Short mmCIF file of C-alpha atoms and ligand atoms in Angstrom, two decimals:
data_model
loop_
_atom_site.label_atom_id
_atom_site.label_comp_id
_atom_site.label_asym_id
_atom_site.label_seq_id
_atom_site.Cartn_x
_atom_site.Cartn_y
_atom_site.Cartn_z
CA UNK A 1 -0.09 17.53 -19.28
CA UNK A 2 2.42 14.68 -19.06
CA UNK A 3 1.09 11.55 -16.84
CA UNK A 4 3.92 10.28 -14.86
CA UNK A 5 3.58 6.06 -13.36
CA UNK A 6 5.52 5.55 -10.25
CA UNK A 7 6.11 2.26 -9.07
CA UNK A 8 7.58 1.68 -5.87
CA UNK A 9 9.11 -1.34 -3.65
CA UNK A 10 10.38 -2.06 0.00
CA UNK A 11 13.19 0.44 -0.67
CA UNK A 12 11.11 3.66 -0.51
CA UNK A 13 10.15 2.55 3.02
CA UNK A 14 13.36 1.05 4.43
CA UNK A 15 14.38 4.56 5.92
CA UNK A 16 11.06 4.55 7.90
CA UNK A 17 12.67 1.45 9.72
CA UNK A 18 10.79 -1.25 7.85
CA UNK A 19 13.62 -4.16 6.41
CA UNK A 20 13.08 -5.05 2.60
CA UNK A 21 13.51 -8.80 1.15
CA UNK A 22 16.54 -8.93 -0.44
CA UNK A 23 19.23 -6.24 0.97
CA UNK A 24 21.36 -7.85 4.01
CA UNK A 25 19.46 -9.04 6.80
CA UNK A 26 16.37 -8.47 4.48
CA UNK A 27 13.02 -10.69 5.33
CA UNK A 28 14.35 -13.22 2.82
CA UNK A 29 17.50 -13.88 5.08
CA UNK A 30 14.75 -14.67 7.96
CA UNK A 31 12.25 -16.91 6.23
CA UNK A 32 11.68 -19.16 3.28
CA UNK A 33 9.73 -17.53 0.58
CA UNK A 34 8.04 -21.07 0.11
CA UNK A 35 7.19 -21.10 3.87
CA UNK A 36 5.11 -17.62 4.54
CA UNK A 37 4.56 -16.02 0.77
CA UNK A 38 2.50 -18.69 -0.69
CA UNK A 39 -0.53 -20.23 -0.61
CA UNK A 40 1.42 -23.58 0.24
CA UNK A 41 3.05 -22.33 3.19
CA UNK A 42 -0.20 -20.89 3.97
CA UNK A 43 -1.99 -24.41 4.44
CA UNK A 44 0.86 -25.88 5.32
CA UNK A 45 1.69 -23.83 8.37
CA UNK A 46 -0.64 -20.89 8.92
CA UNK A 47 0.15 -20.17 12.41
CA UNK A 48 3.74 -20.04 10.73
CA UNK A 49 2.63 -17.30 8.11
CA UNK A 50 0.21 -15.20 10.38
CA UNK A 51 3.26 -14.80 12.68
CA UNK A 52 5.33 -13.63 9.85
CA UNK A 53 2.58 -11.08 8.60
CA UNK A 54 1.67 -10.21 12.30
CA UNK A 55 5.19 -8.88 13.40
CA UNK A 56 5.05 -6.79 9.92
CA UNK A 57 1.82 -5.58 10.70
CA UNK A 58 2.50 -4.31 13.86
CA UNK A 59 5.59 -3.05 13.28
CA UNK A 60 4.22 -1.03 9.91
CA UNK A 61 1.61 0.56 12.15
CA UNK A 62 4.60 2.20 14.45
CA UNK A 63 6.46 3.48 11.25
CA UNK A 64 5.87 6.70 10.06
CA UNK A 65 6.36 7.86 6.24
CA UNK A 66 10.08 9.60 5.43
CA UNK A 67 11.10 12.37 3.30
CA UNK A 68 10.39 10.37 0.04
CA UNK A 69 7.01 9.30 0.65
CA UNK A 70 6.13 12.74 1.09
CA UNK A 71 7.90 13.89 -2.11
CA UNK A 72 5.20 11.68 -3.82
CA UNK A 73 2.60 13.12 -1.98
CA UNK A 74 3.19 16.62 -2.99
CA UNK A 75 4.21 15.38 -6.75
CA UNK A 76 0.70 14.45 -6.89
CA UNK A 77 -0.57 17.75 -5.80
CA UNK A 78 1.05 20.10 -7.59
CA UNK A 79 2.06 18.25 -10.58
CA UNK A 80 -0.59 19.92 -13.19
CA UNK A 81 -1.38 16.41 -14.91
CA UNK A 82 -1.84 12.77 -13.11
CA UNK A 83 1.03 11.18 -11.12
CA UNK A 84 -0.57 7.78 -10.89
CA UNK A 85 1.54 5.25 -7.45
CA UNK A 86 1.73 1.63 -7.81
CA UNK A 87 3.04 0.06 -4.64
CA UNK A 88 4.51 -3.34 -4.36
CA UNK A 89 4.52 -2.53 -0.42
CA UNK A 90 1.99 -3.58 1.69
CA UNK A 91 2.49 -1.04 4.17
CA UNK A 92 0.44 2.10 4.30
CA UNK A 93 3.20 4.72 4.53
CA UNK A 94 2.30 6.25 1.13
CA UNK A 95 -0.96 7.26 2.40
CA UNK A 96 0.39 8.34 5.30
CA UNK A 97 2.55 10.71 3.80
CA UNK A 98 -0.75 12.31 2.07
CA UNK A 99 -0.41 10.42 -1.12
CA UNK A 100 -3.79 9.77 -2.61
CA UNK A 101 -5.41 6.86 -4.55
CA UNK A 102 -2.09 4.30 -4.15
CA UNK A 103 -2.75 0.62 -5.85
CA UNK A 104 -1.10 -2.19 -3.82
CA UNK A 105 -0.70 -4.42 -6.19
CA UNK A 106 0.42 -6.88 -3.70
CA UNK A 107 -2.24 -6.03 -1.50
CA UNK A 108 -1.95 -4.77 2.47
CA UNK A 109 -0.67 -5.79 5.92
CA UNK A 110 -4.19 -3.70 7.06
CA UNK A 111 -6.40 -5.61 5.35
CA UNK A 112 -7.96 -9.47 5.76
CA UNK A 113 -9.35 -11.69 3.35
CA UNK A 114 -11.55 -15.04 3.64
CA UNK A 115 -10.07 -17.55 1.38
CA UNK A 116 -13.58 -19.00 1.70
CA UNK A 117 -15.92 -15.94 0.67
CA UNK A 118 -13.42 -13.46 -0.75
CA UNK A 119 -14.65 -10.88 1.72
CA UNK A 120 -12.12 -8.68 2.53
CA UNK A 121 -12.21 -6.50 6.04
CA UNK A 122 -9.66 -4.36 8.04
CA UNK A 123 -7.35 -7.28 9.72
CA UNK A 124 -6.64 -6.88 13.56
CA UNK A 125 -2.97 -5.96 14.53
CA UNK A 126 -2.53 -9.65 15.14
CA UNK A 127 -4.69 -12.43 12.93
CA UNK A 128 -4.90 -16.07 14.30
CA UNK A 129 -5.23 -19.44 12.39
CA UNK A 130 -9.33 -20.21 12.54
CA UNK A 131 -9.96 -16.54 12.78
CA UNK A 132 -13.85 -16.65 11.76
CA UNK A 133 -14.55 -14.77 8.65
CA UNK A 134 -17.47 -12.20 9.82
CA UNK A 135 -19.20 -12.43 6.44
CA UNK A 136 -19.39 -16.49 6.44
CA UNK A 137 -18.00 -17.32 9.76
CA UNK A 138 -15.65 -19.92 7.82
CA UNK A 139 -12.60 -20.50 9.70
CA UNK A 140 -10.14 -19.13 6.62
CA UNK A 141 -9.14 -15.36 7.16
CA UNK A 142 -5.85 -14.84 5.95
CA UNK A 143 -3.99 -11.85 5.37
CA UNK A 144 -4.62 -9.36 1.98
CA UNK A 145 -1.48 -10.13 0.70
CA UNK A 146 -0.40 -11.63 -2.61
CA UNK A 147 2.00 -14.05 -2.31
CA UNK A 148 3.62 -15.77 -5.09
CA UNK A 149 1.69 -17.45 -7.64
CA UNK A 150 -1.66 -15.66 -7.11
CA UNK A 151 -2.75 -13.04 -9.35
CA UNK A 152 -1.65 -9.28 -8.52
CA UNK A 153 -4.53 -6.85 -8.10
CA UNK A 154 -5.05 -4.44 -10.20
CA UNK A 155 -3.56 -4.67 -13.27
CA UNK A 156 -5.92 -3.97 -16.11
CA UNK A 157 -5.69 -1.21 -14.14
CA UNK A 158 -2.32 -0.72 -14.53
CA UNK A 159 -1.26 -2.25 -17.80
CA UNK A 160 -4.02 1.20 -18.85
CA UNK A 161 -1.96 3.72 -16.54
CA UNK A 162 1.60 2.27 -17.88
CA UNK A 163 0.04 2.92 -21.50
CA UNK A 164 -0.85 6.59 -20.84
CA UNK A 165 2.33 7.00 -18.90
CA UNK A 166 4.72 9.93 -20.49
CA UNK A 167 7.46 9.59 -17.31
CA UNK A 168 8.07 5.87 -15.67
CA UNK A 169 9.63 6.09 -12.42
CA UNK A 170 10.82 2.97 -9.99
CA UNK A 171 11.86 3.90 -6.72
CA UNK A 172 13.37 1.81 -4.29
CA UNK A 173 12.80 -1.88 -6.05
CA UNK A 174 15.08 -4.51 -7.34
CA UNK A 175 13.34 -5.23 -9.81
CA UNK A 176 13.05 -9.21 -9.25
CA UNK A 177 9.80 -10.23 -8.72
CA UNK A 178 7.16 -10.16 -11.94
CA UNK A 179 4.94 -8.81 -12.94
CA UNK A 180 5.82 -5.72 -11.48
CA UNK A 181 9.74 -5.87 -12.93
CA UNK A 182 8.53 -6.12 -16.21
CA UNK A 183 6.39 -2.47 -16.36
CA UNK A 184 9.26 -0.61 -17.40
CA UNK A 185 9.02 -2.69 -20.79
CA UNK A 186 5.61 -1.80 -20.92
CA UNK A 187 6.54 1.83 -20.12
CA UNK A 188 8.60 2.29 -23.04
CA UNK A 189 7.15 0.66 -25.49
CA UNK A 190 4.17 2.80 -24.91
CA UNK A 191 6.82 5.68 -25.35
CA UNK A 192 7.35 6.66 -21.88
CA UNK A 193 10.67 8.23 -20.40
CA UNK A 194 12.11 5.92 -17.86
CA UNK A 195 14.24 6.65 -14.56
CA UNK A 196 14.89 4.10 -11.74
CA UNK A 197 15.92 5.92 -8.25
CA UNK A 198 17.33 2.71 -6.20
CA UNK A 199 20.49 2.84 -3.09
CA UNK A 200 21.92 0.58 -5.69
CA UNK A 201 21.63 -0.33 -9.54
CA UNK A 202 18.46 -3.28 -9.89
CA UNK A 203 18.53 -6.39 -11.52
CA UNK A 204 16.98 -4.13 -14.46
CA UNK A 205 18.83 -0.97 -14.44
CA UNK A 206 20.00 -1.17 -17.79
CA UNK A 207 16.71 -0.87 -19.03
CA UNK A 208 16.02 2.68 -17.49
CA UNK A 209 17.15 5.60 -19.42
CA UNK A 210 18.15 7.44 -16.18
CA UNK A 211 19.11 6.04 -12.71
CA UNK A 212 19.59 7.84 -9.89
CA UNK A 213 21.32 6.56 -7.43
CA UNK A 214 21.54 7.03 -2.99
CA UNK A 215 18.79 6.90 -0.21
CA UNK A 216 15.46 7.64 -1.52
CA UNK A 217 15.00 10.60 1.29
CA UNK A 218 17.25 12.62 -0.51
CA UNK A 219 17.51 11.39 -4.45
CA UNK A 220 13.07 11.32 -4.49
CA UNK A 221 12.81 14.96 -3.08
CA UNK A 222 15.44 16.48 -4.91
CA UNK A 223 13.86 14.79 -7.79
CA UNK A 224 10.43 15.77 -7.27
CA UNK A 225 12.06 19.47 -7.19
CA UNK A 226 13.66 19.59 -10.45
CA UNK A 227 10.35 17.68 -12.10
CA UNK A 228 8.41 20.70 -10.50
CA UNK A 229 11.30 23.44 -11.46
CA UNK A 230 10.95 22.49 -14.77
CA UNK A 231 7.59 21.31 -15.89
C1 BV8 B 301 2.22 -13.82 -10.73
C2 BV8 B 301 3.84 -10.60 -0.66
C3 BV8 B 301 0.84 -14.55 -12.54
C4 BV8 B 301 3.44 -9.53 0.23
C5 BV8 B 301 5.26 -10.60 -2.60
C6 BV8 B 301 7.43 -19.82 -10.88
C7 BV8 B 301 6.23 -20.19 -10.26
C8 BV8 B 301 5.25 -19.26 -9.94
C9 BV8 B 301 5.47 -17.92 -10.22
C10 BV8 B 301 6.67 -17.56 -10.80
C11 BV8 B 301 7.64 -18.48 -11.15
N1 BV8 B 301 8.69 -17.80 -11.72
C12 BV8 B 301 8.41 -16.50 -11.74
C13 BV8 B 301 7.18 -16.33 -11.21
C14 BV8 B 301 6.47 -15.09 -11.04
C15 BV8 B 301 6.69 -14.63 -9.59
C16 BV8 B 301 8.07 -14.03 -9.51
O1 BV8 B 301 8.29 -12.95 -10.02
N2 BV8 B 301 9.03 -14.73 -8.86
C17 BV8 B 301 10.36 -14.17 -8.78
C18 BV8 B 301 10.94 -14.42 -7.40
C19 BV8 B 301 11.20 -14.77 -9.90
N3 BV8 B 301 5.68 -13.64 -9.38
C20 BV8 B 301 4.48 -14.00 -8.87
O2 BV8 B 301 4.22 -15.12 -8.47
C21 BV8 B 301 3.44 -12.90 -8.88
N4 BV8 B 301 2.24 -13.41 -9.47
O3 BV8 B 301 3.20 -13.87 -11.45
O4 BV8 B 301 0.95 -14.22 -11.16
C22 BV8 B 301 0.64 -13.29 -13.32
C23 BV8 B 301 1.60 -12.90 -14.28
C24 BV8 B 301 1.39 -11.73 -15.00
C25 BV8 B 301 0.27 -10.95 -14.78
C26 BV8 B 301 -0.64 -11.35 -13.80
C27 BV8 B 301 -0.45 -12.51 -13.05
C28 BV8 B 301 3.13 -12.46 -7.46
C29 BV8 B 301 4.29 -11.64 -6.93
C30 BV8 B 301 3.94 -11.07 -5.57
C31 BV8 B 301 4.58 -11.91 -4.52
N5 BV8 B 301 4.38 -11.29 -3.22
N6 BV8 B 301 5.05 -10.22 -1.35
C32 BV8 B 301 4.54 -9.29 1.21
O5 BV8 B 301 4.86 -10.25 1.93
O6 BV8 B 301 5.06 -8.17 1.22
S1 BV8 B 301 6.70 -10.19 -3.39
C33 BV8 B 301 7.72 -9.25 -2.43
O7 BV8 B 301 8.83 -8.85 -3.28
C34 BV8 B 301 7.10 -7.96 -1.98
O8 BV8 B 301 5.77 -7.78 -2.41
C35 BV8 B 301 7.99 -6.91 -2.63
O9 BV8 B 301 7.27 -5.81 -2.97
C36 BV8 B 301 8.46 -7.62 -3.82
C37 BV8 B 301 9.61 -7.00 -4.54
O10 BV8 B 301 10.65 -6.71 -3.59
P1 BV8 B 301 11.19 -5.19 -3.56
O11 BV8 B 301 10.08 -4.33 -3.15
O12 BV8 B 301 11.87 -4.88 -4.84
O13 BV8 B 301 12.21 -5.28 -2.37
P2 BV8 B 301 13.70 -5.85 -2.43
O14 BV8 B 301 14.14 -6.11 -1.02
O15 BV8 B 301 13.78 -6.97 -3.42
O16 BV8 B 301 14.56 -4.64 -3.02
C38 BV8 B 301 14.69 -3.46 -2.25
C39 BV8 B 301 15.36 -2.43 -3.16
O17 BV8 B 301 15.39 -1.19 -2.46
C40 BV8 B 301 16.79 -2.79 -3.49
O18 BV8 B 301 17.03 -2.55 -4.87
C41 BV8 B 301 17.63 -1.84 -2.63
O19 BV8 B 301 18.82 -1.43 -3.29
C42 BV8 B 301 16.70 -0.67 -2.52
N7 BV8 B 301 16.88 0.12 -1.27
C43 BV8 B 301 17.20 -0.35 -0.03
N8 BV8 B 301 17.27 0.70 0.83
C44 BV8 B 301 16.98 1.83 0.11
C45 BV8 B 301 16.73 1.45 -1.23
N9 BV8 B 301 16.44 2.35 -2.19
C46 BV8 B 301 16.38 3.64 -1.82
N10 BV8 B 301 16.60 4.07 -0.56
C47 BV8 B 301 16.90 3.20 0.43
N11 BV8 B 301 17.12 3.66 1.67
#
């Protein structure tokens, strides 16, 4: 049966009170990019960045999943082949909302990484600079995020799903930041179906072959309905 790739951004979560990057107001209106999402900013100032990541953190953990995330959640169950989620969120509201097996890409506000060791562990609600790294005690935890320039995780991974894919869906993403913008060229060139559901048309709209526009708790369950109406 037909293997559908969902990719999602800050959009899908926005309704569950958590602010995205680039709409009004968005977390890119507070802070320079170059200041908390990079491994510059991150030696530069890291009291600066686990502030930024801290407030996210614990505001994430109050949020709970919307309408859409659950949509997913019960594509994935009763869809009769694989509905595979890539996140570009770091919050954990997909999972919340039941979804199983999500890849964040871009890593998560729950977990903590020593730049040191590479061991990874589940971060407090609020990290501090120096935190000791309990595998090597090195003072260089910083948060499981990927910030720009480093490497996304996961993407043999998902270069393999976007190949299989049969239905490419982005939900809630402007579709600026690489390498995740780019999937829906890998989508169709593997001969996938494309459909972006977004508030408003992405940098790469033109590139979907449907796009569904309004707030994802209504366009992703009414979607989810006619993909399980008519499969
Ligand atoms: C990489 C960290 C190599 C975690 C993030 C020069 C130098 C170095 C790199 C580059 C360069 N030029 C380009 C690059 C590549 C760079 C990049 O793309 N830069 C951009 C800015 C040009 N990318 C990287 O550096 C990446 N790494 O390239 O490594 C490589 C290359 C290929 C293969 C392997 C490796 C690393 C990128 C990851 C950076 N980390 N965040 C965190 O703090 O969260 S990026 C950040 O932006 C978030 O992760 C977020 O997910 C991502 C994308 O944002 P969106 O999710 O799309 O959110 P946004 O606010 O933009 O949009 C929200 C959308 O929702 C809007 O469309 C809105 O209309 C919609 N919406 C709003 N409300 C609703 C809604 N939709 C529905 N319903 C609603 N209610």
């Amino acid at each position: 049966m037909e293997k559908i790739v969902i990719l999602t951004g800050a959009g899908i979560s926005a309704e569950s009170g958590l602010g995205t990057f680039r709409d009004e107001g968005g977390l890119w209106a507070q802070h320079r990019i170059e200041d908390v999402a990079t491994p510059e900013g991150f030696v530069r100032d890291p009291a600066l960045v686990h502030r930024f990541y801290n407030a996210r953190r614990v505001q994430a953990a109050k949020a709970q999943p919307n309408a859409a995330h659950e949509a997913l959640a019960r594509l994935q169950r009763d869809w009769p082949g694989e509905v595979v989620i890539v996140t570009q969120n770091v919050d954990s509201l997909h999972e919340a909302g039941g979804a199983q097996d999500v890849i964040h890409m871009h890593g998560t506000l729950a977990g903590a990484l020593c730049a040191a060791c590479d061991h990874r562990w589940t971060a407090p609600p609020e990290m501090s600079v120096g935190e000791p790294c309990p595998a090597c005690a090195a003072a260089t935890a910083r948060p499981d995020v990927v910030w720009f320039g480093e490497m996304p995780y996961q993407m043999d991974a998902i270069y393999n799903h976007l190949a299989g894919a049969r239905l490419f869906a982005a939900i809630g993403t402007s579709g600026q930041v690489y390498p995740a913008a780019a999937f829906v060229h890998e989508a169709a060139m593997s001969g996938a179906r494309t459909v972006e559901l977004n508030l408003d048309p992405s940098t790469g709209a033109s590139s979907f072959d449907d796009v569904v526009l309004g707030p994802a708790t209504e366009t992703v369950p009414r979607w989810v309905d006619q993909m399980l109406i008519s499969q």
